[in-house]
Short mmCIF file of C-alpha atoms and ligand atoms in Angstrom, two decimals:
data_model
loop_
_atom_site.label_atom_id
_atom_site.label_comp_id
_atom_site.label_asym_id
_atom_site.label_seq_id
_atom_site.Cartn_x
_atom_site.Cartn_y
_atom_site.Cartn_z
CA ASP Y 1 -23.85 3.50 -9.89
CA THR Y 2 -20.21 3.61 -10.93
CA VAL Y 3 -19.89 5.28 -14.33
CA LEU Y 4 -16.15 4.92 -14.87
CA HIS Y 5 -13.87 2.41 -13.22
CA LEU Y 6 -10.16 2.37 -14.05
CA SER Y 7 -7.90 -0.12 -12.35
CA GLY Y 8 -4.20 -0.69 -12.71
CA ILE Y 9 -3.94 1.41 -15.88
CA ARG Y 10 -0.42 1.42 -17.33
CA LYS Y 11 0.82 3.17 -20.43
CA THR Y 12 4.32 3.64 -21.84
CA TYR Y 13 5.08 5.48 -25.09
CA GLY Y 14 7.98 4.21 -27.20
CA LYS Y 15 10.28 1.25 -26.67
CA GLY Y 16 13.69 0.39 -25.26
CA ALA Y 17 15.95 3.26 -24.19
CA GLY Y 18 13.45 5.84 -25.52
CA ALA Y 19 10.50 4.44 -23.57
CA VAL Y 20 8.48 7.01 -21.60
CA PRO Y 21 6.34 5.42 -18.87
CA VAL Y 22 3.43 7.82 -18.39
CA LEU Y 23 0.85 5.87 -16.37
CA ARG Y 24 2.10 3.36 -13.80
CA GLY Y 25 -1.00 1.84 -12.31
CA VAL Y 26 -3.86 4.34 -12.18
CA ASP Y 27 -6.93 3.44 -10.12
CA LEU Y 28 -9.94 5.74 -10.34
CA GLU Y 29 -13.68 5.45 -9.84
CA LEU Y 30 -16.30 8.01 -10.86
CA ARG Y 31 -19.91 7.79 -9.72
CA ALA Y 32 -22.97 9.23 -11.44
CA GLY Y 33 -23.39 12.93 -10.72
CA GLU Y 34 -19.80 13.57 -9.70
CA ILE Y 35 -17.67 16.33 -11.20
CA VAL Y 36 -14.04 15.44 -10.56
CA ALA Y 37 -10.97 17.55 -11.27
CA LEU Y 38 -7.89 15.82 -12.67
CA VAL Y 39 -4.99 18.00 -11.62
CA ALA Y 40 -1.36 17.64 -12.66
CA PRO Y 41 1.37 19.61 -14.40
CA SER Y 42 1.69 19.58 -18.17
CA GLY Y 43 3.20 16.33 -19.43
CA ALA Y 44 2.02 14.30 -16.41
CA GLY Y 45 -0.30 12.15 -18.52
CA LYS Y 46 -3.74 13.79 -18.14
CA SER Y 47 -4.58 13.62 -21.86
CA THR Y 48 -3.32 10.06 -22.04
CA LEU Y 49 -5.56 9.06 -19.13
CA LEU Y 50 -8.61 10.80 -20.63
CA GLN Y 51 -8.00 9.13 -24.00
CA ILE Y 52 -7.82 5.72 -22.32
CA ALA Y 53 -10.93 6.43 -20.21
CA GLY Y 54 -12.78 7.52 -23.38
CA LEU Y 55 -11.71 4.45 -25.38
CA LEU Y 56 -9.68 6.53 -27.85
CA ASP Y 57 -6.52 4.72 -26.77
CA THR Y 58 -5.81 1.36 -25.15
CA PRO Y 59 -3.69 0.86 -22.03
CA ASP Y 60 -0.73 -1.54 -21.95
CA ALA Y 61 -2.29 -3.11 -18.86
CA GLY Y 62 -5.25 -2.55 -16.60
CA ALA Y 63 -9.02 -2.51 -16.85
CA VAL Y 64 -11.48 0.11 -18.10
CA GLU Y 65 -15.17 -0.22 -17.22
CA ILE Y 66 -17.80 2.19 -18.50
CA GLY Y 67 -21.27 1.95 -17.01
CA GLY Y 68 -20.29 -1.37 -15.45
CA THR Y 69 -19.24 -2.90 -18.78
CA PRO Y 70 -15.63 -4.14 -18.96
CA MET Y 71 -13.97 -2.89 -22.15
CA GLN Y 72 -10.83 -5.02 -22.24
CA GLY Y 73 -11.07 -7.49 -25.08
CA ALA Y 74 -14.01 -5.63 -26.66
CA SER Y 75 -13.89 -5.30 -30.46
CA ASP Y 76 -13.08 -1.93 -32.05
CA ARG Y 77 -16.66 -1.78 -33.24
CA ARG Y 78 -18.03 -2.32 -29.74
CA ARG Y 79 -15.63 0.28 -28.30
CA THR Y 80 -16.76 2.79 -30.93
CA THR Y 81 -20.41 2.14 -30.10
CA VAL Y 82 -19.83 2.61 -26.37
CA ARG Y 83 -17.78 5.76 -27.03
CA ARG Y 84 -20.50 7.29 -29.24
CA GLN Y 85 -23.34 6.43 -26.87
CA ASP Y 86 -21.82 6.85 -23.46
CA VAL Y 87 -18.92 9.31 -23.66
CA GLY Y 88 -18.74 13.03 -24.46
CA PHE Y 89 -15.49 14.91 -25.05
CA VAL Y 90 -14.54 18.57 -24.69
CA TYR Y 91 -11.07 19.88 -25.55
CA GLN Y 92 -9.18 23.11 -24.98
CA PHE Y 93 -10.14 24.28 -28.46
CA HIS Y 94 -13.76 23.81 -29.40
CA HIS Y 95 -13.45 21.94 -32.76
CA LEU Y 96 -16.93 23.12 -33.74
CA LEU Y 97 -17.69 22.85 -37.46
CA PRO Y 98 -17.26 26.39 -38.82
CA GLU Y 99 -19.87 26.20 -41.58
CA PHE Y 100 -22.68 25.16 -39.22
CA THR Y 101 -24.61 27.19 -36.64
CA ALA Y 102 -24.35 26.57 -32.89
CA LEU Y 103 -27.67 24.72 -32.95
CA GLU Y 104 -26.64 22.59 -35.94
CA ASN Y 105 -23.31 21.69 -34.29
CA ILE Y 106 -25.26 20.31 -31.32
CA ALA Y 107 -27.91 18.60 -33.47
CA LEU Y 108 -25.41 16.81 -35.77
CA PRO Y 109 -24.17 14.10 -33.36
CA GLN Y 110 -27.80 13.28 -32.62
CA LEU Y 111 -28.67 13.00 -36.33
CA ALA Y 112 -25.65 10.70 -36.73
CA ASN Y 113 -27.15 8.53 -33.99
CA GLY Y 114 -30.48 8.31 -35.79
CA THR Y 115 -32.45 10.93 -33.85
CA PRO Y 116 -35.09 12.59 -36.06
CA ARG Y 117 -34.35 16.20 -37.00
CA PRO Y 118 -37.16 17.93 -35.04
CA GLN Y 119 -36.21 16.07 -31.88
CA ALA Y 120 -32.48 16.77 -32.35
CA ASP Y 121 -33.13 20.48 -32.91
CA ALA Y 122 -35.39 20.68 -29.86
CA ARG Y 123 -32.79 19.06 -27.63
CA ALA Y 124 -30.05 21.30 -29.07
CA GLN Y 125 -32.15 24.38 -28.31
CA SER Y 126 -32.89 23.25 -24.75
CA LEU Y 127 -29.18 22.61 -24.13
CA LEU Y 128 -28.38 26.09 -25.44
CA ASP Y 129 -31.12 27.52 -23.19
CA SER Y 130 -29.64 25.83 -20.13
CA VAL Y 131 -26.21 27.45 -20.66
CA GLY Y 132 -27.59 30.92 -21.36
CA LEU Y 133 -27.15 30.87 -25.15
CA THR Y 134 -30.79 30.96 -26.25
CA ASP Y 135 -30.14 33.88 -28.57
CA ARG Y 136 -26.96 32.40 -30.11
CA ALA Y 137 -28.58 29.36 -31.76
CA THR Y 138 -28.20 30.65 -35.32
CA HIS Y 139 -24.68 32.04 -34.88
CA ARG Y 140 -21.72 30.32 -36.48
CA PRO Y 141 -18.74 29.56 -34.23
CA SER Y 142 -16.72 32.47 -35.67
CA ALA Y 143 -19.43 34.87 -34.48
CA LEU Y 144 -19.21 33.60 -30.88
CA SER Y 145 -16.80 34.58 -28.11
CA GLY Y 146 -14.33 32.00 -26.77
CA GLY Y 147 -16.48 31.31 -23.72
CA GLU Y 148 -19.60 30.95 -25.84
CA GLN Y 149 -17.78 28.56 -28.17
CA GLN Y 150 -16.80 26.37 -25.22
CA ARG Y 151 -20.33 26.39 -23.82
CA VAL Y 152 -21.55 25.21 -27.24
CA ALA Y 153 -18.82 22.54 -27.22
CA PHE Y 154 -20.14 21.29 -23.85
CA CYS Y 155 -23.69 21.22 -25.25
CA ARG Y 156 -22.47 19.22 -28.23
CA ALA Y 157 -20.66 16.78 -25.94
CA MET Y 158 -23.95 16.31 -24.04
CA ALA Y 159 -26.07 16.00 -27.17
CA ASN Y 160 -26.43 12.22 -27.04
CA ALA Y 161 -26.89 12.18 -23.25
CA PRO Y 162 -23.61 10.42 -22.40
CA LYS Y 163 -23.00 8.84 -18.99
CA LEU Y 164 -19.47 10.19 -18.89
CA LEU Y 165 -18.03 13.55 -19.87
CA LEU Y 166 -14.27 13.89 -20.35
CA ALA Y 167 -12.90 17.42 -20.61
CA ASP Y 168 -9.25 18.20 -21.34
CA GLU Y 169 -8.33 21.73 -20.19
CA PRO Y 170 -11.73 23.05 -21.32
CA THR Y 171 -11.00 26.52 -19.94
CA GLY Y 172 -7.27 26.52 -20.74
CA ASN Y 173 -7.69 29.18 -23.38
CA LEU Y 174 -10.05 31.47 -21.45
CA ASP Y 175 -9.67 34.33 -18.98
CA PRO Y 176 -10.77 33.67 -15.37
CA GLY Y 177 -14.20 35.33 -15.61
CA THR Y 178 -15.06 33.45 -18.77
CA SER Y 179 -13.72 30.21 -17.25
CA ASP Y 180 -16.16 30.64 -14.37
CA GLN Y 181 -19.06 31.04 -16.81
CA VAL Y 182 -18.06 27.94 -18.74
CA PHE Y 183 -17.64 25.96 -15.52
CA ALA Y 184 -21.07 27.09 -14.32
CA ALA Y 185 -22.50 25.81 -17.60
CA LEU Y 186 -20.79 22.46 -17.06
CA VAL Y 187 -22.22 22.19 -13.54
CA ARG Y 188 -25.72 23.00 -14.76
CA LEU Y 189 -25.55 20.43 -17.57
CA ALA Y 190 -24.07 17.77 -15.29
CA ARG Y 191 -26.67 18.34 -12.56
CA ASP Y 192 -29.49 18.24 -15.12
CA THR Y 193 -28.36 14.92 -16.56
CA GLY Y 194 -26.65 13.16 -13.63
CA LEU Y 195 -23.59 12.35 -15.69
CA ALA Y 196 -20.10 11.93 -14.27
CA ALA Y 197 -17.44 14.39 -15.45
CA LEU Y 198 -13.66 14.15 -15.32
CA VAL Y 199 -12.09 17.54 -16.01
CA ALA Y 200 -8.35 17.89 -16.52
CA THR Y 201 -7.30 21.39 -15.52
CA HIS Y 202 -4.36 23.55 -14.50
CA ASN Y 203 -6.79 26.00 -12.90
CA LEU Y 204 -6.59 25.30 -9.17
CA ASP Y 205 -9.42 27.73 -8.28
CA LEU Y 206 -11.71 25.87 -10.63
CA ALA Y 207 -10.49 22.48 -9.41
CA ALA Y 208 -11.27 23.50 -5.82
CA ARG Y 209 -14.91 24.07 -6.77
CA MET Y 210 -15.46 20.59 -8.18
CA ASP Y 211 -16.88 17.76 -6.05
CA ARG Y 212 -13.48 16.12 -5.70
CA GLN Y 213 -9.92 16.55 -6.91
CA VAL Y 214 -7.58 13.78 -7.95
CA ARG Y 215 -3.91 14.42 -8.55
CA LEU Y 216 -1.80 12.52 -11.04
CA ASP Y 217 1.71 12.16 -9.66
CA GLN Y 218 4.49 9.92 -10.99
CA GLY Y 219 1.96 8.03 -13.09
CA ARG Y 220 -0.40 7.25 -10.22
CA ILE Y 221 -3.35 8.90 -8.49
CA ALA Y 222 -1.83 10.49 -5.38
P1 ADP K 301 -0.71 16.06 -20.12
O1 ADP K 301 -2.08 15.93 -20.74
O2 ADP K 301 -0.75 15.91 -18.62
O3 ADP K 301 0.00 17.28 -20.56
P2 ADP K 301 0.01 13.91 -21.92
O4 ADP K 301 -0.80 12.72 -21.61
O5 ADP K 301 -0.34 14.75 -23.10
O6 ADP K 301 0.15 14.79 -20.59
O7 ADP K 301 1.52 13.45 -22.11
C1 ADP K 301 2.24 12.72 -21.12
C2 ADP K 301 3.62 12.39 -21.65
O8 ADP K 301 3.51 11.43 -22.70
C3 ADP K 301 4.36 13.58 -22.22
O9 ADP K 301 5.72 13.38 -21.94
C4 ADP K 301 4.08 13.46 -23.73
O10 ADP K 301 5.10 14.06 -24.47
C5 ADP K 301 4.05 11.95 -23.91
N1 ADP K 301 3.16 11.53 -24.98
C6 ADP K 301 1.81 11.77 -25.06
N2 ADP K 301 1.28 11.21 -26.16
C7 ADP K 301 2.30 10.61 -26.80
C8 ADP K 301 2.38 9.85 -28.00
N3 ADP K 301 1.31 9.61 -28.76
N4 ADP K 301 3.61 9.38 -28.36
C9 ADP K 301 4.68 9.61 -27.59
N5 ADP K 301 4.69 10.31 -26.45
C10 ADP K 301 3.50 10.81 -26.05
P1 ADP K 302 -2.12 19.04 -23.29
O1 ADP K 302 -0.81 19.40 -22.66
O2 ADP K 302 -3.04 20.20 -23.48
O3 ADP K 302 -2.77 17.87 -22.65
P2 ADP K 302 -0.55 17.93 -25.40
O4 ADP K 302 0.06 18.92 -26.33
O5 ADP K 302 0.26 17.30 -24.34
O6 ADP K 302 -1.85 18.61 -24.81
O7 ADP K 302 -1.18 16.74 -26.24
C1 ADP K 302 -2.11 16.95 -27.28
C2 ADP K 302 -2.26 15.66 -28.06
O8 ADP K 302 -1.00 15.27 -28.61
C3 ADP K 302 -2.68 14.49 -27.18
O9 ADP K 302 -3.57 13.70 -27.94
C4 ADP K 302 -1.40 13.73 -26.88
O10 ADP K 302 -1.64 12.36 -26.69
C5 ADP K 302 -0.60 13.99 -28.14
N1 ADP K 302 0.84 14.06 -27.84
C6 ADP K 302 1.41 14.71 -26.82
N2 ADP K 302 2.74 14.56 -26.83
C7 ADP K 302 3.03 13.80 -27.91
C8 ADP K 302 4.22 13.29 -28.48
N3 ADP K 302 5.41 13.50 -27.93
N4 ADP K 302 4.13 12.54 -29.61
C9 ADP K 302 2.94 12.30 -30.15
N5 ADP K 302 1.76 12.75 -29.66
C10 ADP K 302 1.81 13.48 -28.56
#
């Protein structure tokens, strides 16, 4: 049950003398239920790797497989479908829609996927319950703390029950205590659903508590 399989991923930005090789042959496999830390200094290519893994960007060479399906050569439409159904994203800043409540922010991606409203709302509420935000359902993002906003962002990323969660410095903007709370929420959601998570982080304490750490060094997994 391999959820994500990357092999020989290469990516260079720019051309000629200005070319910046960022990924030089990345191999990585994530299995269902695993929470894996992606650790590397800023500029090492973590975001680039997550964008390629999440089908938001294409590698110059190498193969991406999600849920056993090879994505090289797939049409843009097919890639978008797989991304919407199988991949959830969380970023350093929550990107929640300010005019909607926490519950609505989590229900919206489900409505976009054709889930009926009552069912979408019920799932949104149960996700909020599982991260300790039962009483924040009707709050707008601006009325939530930073840690609460990120927990809602994780719930939204899980809304359509993806196989793969990709998180790019999800606690980068939070103090250590709040980071712990957000990480605990991620663990609970991941254990409940059996998804695989790849979490890029500078936070070595947090990385040490994940199932496995992989280090990106000189464009390869060390
Ligand atoms: P990290 O997430 O580890 O900080 P990134 O993947 O954001 O690393 O960036 C890796 C390198 O690639 C950096 O030198 C960055 O400036 C460069 N880079 C990232 N995206 C682009 C882009 N779209 N165009 C040109 N250079 C980029
Ligand atoms: P982080 O360090 O938190 O990963 P970055 O600031 O490196 O974030 O990157 C944020 C976004 O900007 C990413 O989507 C990355 O691909 C893009 N990016 C980074 N560097 C460049 C660049 N030099 N030119 C264009 N886009 C870039």
